[in-house]
Short mmCIF file of C-alpha atoms and ligand atoms in Angstrom, two decimals:
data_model
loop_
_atom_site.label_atom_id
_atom_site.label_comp_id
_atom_site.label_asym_id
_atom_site.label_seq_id
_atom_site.Cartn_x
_atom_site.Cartn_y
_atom_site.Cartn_z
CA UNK Y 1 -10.22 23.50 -23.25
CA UNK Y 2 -10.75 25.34 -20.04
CA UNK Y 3 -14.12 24.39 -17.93
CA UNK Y 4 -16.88 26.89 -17.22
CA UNK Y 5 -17.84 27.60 -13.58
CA UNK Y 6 -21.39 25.61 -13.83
CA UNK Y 7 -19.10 22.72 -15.09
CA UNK Y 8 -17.01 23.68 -12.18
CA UNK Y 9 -19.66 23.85 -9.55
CA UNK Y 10 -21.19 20.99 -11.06
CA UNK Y 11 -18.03 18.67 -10.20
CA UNK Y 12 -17.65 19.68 -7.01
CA UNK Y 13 -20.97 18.59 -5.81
CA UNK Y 14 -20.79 15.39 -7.67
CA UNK Y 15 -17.71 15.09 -6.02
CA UNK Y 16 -18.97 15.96 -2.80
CA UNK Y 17 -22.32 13.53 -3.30
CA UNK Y 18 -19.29 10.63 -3.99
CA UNK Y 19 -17.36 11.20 -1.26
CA UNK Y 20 -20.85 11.14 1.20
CA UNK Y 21 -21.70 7.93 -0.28
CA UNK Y 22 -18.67 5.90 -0.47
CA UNK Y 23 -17.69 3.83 2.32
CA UNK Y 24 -13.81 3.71 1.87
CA UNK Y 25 -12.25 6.73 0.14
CA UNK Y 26 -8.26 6.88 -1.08
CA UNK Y 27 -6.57 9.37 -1.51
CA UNK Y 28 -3.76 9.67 -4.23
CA UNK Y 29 -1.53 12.86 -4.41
CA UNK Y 30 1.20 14.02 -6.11
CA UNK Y 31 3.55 16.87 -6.56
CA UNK Y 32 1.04 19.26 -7.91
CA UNK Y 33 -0.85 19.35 -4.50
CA UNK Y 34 2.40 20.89 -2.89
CA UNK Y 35 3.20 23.29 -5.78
CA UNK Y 36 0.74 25.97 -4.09
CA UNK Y 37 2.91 25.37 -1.01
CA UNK Y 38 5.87 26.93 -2.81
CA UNK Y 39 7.64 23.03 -3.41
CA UNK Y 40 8.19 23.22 -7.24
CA UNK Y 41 7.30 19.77 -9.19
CA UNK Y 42 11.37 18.92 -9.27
CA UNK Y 43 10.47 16.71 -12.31
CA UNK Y 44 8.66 19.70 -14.44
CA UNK Y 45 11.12 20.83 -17.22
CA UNK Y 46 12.55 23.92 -16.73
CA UNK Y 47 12.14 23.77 -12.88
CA UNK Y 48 15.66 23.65 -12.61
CA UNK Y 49 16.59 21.26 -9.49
CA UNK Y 50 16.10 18.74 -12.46
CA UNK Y 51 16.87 20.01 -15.70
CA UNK Y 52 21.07 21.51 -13.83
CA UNK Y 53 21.63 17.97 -13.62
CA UNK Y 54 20.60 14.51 -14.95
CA UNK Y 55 19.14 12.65 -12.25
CA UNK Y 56 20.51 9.69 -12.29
CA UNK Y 57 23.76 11.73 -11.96
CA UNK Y 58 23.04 12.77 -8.48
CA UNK Y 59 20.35 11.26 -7.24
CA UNK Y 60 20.66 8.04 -7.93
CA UNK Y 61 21.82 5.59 -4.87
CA UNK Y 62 24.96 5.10 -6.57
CA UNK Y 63 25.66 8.30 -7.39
CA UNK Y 64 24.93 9.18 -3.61
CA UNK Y 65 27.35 6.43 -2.34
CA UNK Y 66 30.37 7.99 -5.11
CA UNK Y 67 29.47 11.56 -4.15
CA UNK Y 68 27.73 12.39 -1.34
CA UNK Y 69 28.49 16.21 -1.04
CA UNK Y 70 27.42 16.44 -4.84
CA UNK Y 71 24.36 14.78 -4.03
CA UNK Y 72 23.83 17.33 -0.64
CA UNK Y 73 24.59 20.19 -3.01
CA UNK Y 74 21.96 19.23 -5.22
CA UNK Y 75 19.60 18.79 -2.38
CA UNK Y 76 20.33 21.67 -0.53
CA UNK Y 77 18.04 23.98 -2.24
CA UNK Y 78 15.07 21.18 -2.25
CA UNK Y 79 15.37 21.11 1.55
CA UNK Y 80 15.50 24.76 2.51
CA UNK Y 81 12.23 24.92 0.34
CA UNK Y 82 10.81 22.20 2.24
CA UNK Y 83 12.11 23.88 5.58
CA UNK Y 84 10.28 26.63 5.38
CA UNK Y 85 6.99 25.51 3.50
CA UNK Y 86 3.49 25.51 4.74
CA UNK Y 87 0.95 23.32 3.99
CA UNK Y 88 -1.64 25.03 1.93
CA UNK Y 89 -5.41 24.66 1.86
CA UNK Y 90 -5.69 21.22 -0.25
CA UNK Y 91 -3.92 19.44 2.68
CA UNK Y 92 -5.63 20.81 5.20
CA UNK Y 93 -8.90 20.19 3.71
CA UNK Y 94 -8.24 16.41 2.82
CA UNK Y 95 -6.90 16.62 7.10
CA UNK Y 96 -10.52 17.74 7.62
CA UNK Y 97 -12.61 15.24 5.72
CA UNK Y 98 -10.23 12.47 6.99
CA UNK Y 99 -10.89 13.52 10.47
CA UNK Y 100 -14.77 13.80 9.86
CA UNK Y 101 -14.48 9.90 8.75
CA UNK Y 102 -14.92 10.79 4.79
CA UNK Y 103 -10.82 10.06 4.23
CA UNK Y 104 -9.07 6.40 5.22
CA UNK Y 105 -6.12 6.37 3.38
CA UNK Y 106 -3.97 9.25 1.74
CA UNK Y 107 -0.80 8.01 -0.50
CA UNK Y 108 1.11 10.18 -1.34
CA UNK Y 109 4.37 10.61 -3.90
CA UNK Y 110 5.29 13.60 -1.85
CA UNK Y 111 8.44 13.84 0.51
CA UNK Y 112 7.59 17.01 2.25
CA UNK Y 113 5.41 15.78 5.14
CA UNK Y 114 2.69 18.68 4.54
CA UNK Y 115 0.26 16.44 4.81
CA UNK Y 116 1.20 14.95 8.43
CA UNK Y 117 2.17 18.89 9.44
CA UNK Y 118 -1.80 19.99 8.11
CA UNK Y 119 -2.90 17.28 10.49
CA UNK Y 120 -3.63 14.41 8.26
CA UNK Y 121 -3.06 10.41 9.81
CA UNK Y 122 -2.58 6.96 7.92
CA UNK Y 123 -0.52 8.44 5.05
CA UNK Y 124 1.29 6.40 3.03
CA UNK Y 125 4.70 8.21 1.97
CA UNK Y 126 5.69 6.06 -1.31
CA UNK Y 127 8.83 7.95 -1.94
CA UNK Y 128 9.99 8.09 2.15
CA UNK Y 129 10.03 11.41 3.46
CA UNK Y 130 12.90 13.55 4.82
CA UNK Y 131 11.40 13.82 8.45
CA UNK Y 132 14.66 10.93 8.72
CA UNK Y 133 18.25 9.99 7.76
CA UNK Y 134 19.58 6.54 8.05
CA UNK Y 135 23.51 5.47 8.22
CA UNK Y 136 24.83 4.30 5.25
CA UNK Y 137 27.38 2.51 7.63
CA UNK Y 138 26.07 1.13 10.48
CA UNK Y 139 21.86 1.93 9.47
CA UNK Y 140 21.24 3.77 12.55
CA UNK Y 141 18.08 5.97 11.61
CA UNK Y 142 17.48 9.63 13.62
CA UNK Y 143 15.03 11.79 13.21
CA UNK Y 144 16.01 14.27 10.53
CA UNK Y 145 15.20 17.36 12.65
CA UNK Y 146 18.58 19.61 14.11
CA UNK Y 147 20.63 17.69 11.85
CA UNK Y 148 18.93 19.20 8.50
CA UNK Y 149 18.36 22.66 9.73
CA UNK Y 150 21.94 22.38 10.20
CA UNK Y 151 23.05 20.90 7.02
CA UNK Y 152 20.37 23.86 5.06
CA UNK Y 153 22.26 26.29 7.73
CA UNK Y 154 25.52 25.54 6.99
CA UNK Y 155 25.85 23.04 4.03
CA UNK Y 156 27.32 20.22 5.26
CA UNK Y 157 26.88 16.68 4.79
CA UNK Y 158 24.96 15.07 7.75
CA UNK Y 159 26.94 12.83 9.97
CA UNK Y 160 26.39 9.78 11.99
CA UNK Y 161 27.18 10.77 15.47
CA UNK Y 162 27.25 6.52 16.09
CA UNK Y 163 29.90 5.89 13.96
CA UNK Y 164 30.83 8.92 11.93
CA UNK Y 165 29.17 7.36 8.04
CA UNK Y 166 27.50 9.45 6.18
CA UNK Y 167 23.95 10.04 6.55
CA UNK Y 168 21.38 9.42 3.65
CA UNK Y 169 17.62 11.17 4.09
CA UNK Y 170 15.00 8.44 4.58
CA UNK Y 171 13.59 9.47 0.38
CA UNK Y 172 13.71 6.52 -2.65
CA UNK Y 173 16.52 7.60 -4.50
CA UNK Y 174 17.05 6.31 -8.09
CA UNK Y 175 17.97 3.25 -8.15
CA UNK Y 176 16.27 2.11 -4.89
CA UNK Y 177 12.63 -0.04 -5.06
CA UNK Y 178 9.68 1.76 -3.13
CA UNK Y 179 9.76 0.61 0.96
CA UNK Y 180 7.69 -2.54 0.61
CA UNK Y 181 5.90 -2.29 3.49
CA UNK Y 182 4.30 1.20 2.55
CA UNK Y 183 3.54 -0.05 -1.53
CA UNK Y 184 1.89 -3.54 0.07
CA UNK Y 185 -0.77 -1.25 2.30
CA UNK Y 186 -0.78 1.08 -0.66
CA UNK Y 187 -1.69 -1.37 -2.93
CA UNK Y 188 -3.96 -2.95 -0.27
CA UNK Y 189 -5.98 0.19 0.54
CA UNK Y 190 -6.24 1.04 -3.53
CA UNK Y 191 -7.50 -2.51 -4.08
CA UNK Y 192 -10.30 -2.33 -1.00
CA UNK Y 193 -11.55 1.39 -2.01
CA UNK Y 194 -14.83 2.09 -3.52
CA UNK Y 195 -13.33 5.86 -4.17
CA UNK Y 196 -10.14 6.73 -5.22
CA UNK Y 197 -9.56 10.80 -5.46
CA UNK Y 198 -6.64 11.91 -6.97
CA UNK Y 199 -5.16 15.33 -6.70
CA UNK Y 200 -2.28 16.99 -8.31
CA UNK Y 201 -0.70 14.07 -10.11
CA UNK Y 202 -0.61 13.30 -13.80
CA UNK Y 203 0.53 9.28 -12.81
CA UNK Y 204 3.48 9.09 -15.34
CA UNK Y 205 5.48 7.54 -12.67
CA UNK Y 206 5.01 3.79 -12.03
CA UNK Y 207 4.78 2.02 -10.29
CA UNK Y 208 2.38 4.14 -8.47
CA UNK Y 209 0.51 5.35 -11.27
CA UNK Y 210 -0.64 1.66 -11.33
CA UNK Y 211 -2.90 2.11 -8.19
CA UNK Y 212 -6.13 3.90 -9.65
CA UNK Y 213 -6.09 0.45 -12.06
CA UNK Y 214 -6.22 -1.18 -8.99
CA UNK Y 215 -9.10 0.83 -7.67
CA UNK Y 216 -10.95 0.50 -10.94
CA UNK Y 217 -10.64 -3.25 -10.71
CA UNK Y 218 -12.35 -3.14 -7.63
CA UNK Y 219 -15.10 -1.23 -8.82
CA UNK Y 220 -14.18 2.10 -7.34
CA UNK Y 221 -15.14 5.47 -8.71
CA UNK Y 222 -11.90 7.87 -8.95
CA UNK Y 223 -12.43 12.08 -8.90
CA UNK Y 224 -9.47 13.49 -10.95
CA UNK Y 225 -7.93 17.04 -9.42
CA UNK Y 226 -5.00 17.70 -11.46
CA UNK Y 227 -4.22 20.30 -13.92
CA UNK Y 228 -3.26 18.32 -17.16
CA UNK Y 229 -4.62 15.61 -18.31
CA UNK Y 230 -4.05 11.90 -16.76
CA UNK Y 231 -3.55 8.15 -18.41
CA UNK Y 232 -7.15 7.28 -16.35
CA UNK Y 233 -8.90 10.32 -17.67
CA UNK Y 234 -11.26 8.05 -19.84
CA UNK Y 235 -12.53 5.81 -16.56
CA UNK Y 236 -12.89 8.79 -14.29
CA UNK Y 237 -16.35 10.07 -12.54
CA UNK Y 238 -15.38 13.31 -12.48
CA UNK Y 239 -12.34 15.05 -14.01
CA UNK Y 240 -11.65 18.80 -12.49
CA UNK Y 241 -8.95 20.31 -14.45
CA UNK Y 242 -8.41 23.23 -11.55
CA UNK Y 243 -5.88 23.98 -8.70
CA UNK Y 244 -6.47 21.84 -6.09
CA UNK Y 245 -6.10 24.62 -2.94
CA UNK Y 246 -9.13 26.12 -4.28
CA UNK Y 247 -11.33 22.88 -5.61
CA UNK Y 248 -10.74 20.85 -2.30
CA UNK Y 249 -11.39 23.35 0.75
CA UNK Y 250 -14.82 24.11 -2.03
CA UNK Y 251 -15.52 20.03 -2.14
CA UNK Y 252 -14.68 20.31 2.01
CA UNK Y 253 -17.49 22.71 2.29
CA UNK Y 254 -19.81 20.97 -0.03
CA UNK Y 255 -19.39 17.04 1.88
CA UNK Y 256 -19.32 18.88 5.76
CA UNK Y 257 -21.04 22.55 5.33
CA UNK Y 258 -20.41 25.36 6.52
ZN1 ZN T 301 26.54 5.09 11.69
#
């Protein structure tokens, strides 16, 4: 069932009205908010980076220590994507309400760093991110930038210029548990927000589809953005089934004006 455009209006100000009158809003986002970037949802069937291969065949941390340049193969498109993506207006508007004191917290499932690049602070990167790679050898971590452009330039696997191991991006492989540090202030920040907003994730992934339970616990209100339905549907506030680059500059303008 699509919504009208009252319904659609309608949402956005009671959006807007929560966001005004909250004193400590989260922010929850997911693959779907980087899909207008150009980053396809590598989970969504028939996406491909997925579907060519089973996961857990090449992306799993075992699979990455048996097979490296498989797992860089596999990757290879993934980063050049990243490389050259932009972030798109949803980031940038969740940038601007954070830095007119509306936003605390943003969490976010994505690796790309759009959010940090749009201008956004305080995000929580649950799966890592691939702004760095770490030595599987001696643990050394650099900053990901010249080596990637070089490994999407030429295809090869990263090396550690310490010790010559093999370089694995700073992103929570199969396999691996969530950094703890980043899931205890995650869980934190869910736990102490009166609003949770959640854009462009349907939260079939725990454990951090656990986190608007966590909210709701507290008390908090949570505004859905996502295109298909969610598990916390029933105990939202308001559920906008729309793409987020349009809904969230149109929520921006509604909570800041013109
Ligand atoms: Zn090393």
């Amino acid at each position: 069932m699509s919504s009208t455009t009252q319904d659609i209006a309608e949402n956005i100000l009671r959006s807007a009205d929560l966001i005004k009158n909250s004193h400590h809003v989260v922010v929850l986002t997911g693959a779907g908010i980087s899909t207008p970037s150009g980053i396809p949802d590598f989970r969504s069937p028939g996406i491909g980076l997925w579907t060519r291969y089973l996961p857990m065949e090449v992306a799993s941390l075992t699979a990455f220590r048996h097979d490296p340049e498989k797992f860089y193969t596999w990757l290879h498109p993934l980063t050049s994507n990243m490389l050259s993506a932009k972030p798109n207006p949803a980031h940038y508007a969740l940038a601007e309400l954070q830095a007119s004191g509306y936003i605390s917290t943003i969490i976010t499932k994505n690796i790309d760093g759009l959010h940090t690049r749009a201008g956004a602070i305080n995000v929580l990167e649950l799966h890592g991110s691939m702004n760095s790679l770490t030595c599987i050898n001696c643990f050394q971590q650099v900053p990901s930038e010249g080596l990637i452009h070089e490994f999407v330039e030429h295809c090869t696997v990263p090396r550690c210029k310490y010790c010559g191991g093999i370089m694995k991006p700073d992103v929570i492989l199969y396999e691996e548990q969530l950094p703890v540090k980043i899931w205890n202030k995650a869980e934190e920040a869910s736990q102490r927000c009166d609003l949770m907003l959640i854009a462009g994730t349907s939260l079939e992934v725990m454990p951090s589809a656990k986190l608007p339970i966590l909210a709701l616990d507290n008390g908090a209100e949570l505004i859905i953005i996502n295109n298909m339905p969610t598990y916390v549907d029933v105990r939202a506030g308001v559920i906008i089934r729309e793409d987020v680059a349009q809904v969230l500059p149109m929520i921006l303008q509604e909570v800041c004006g013109a």
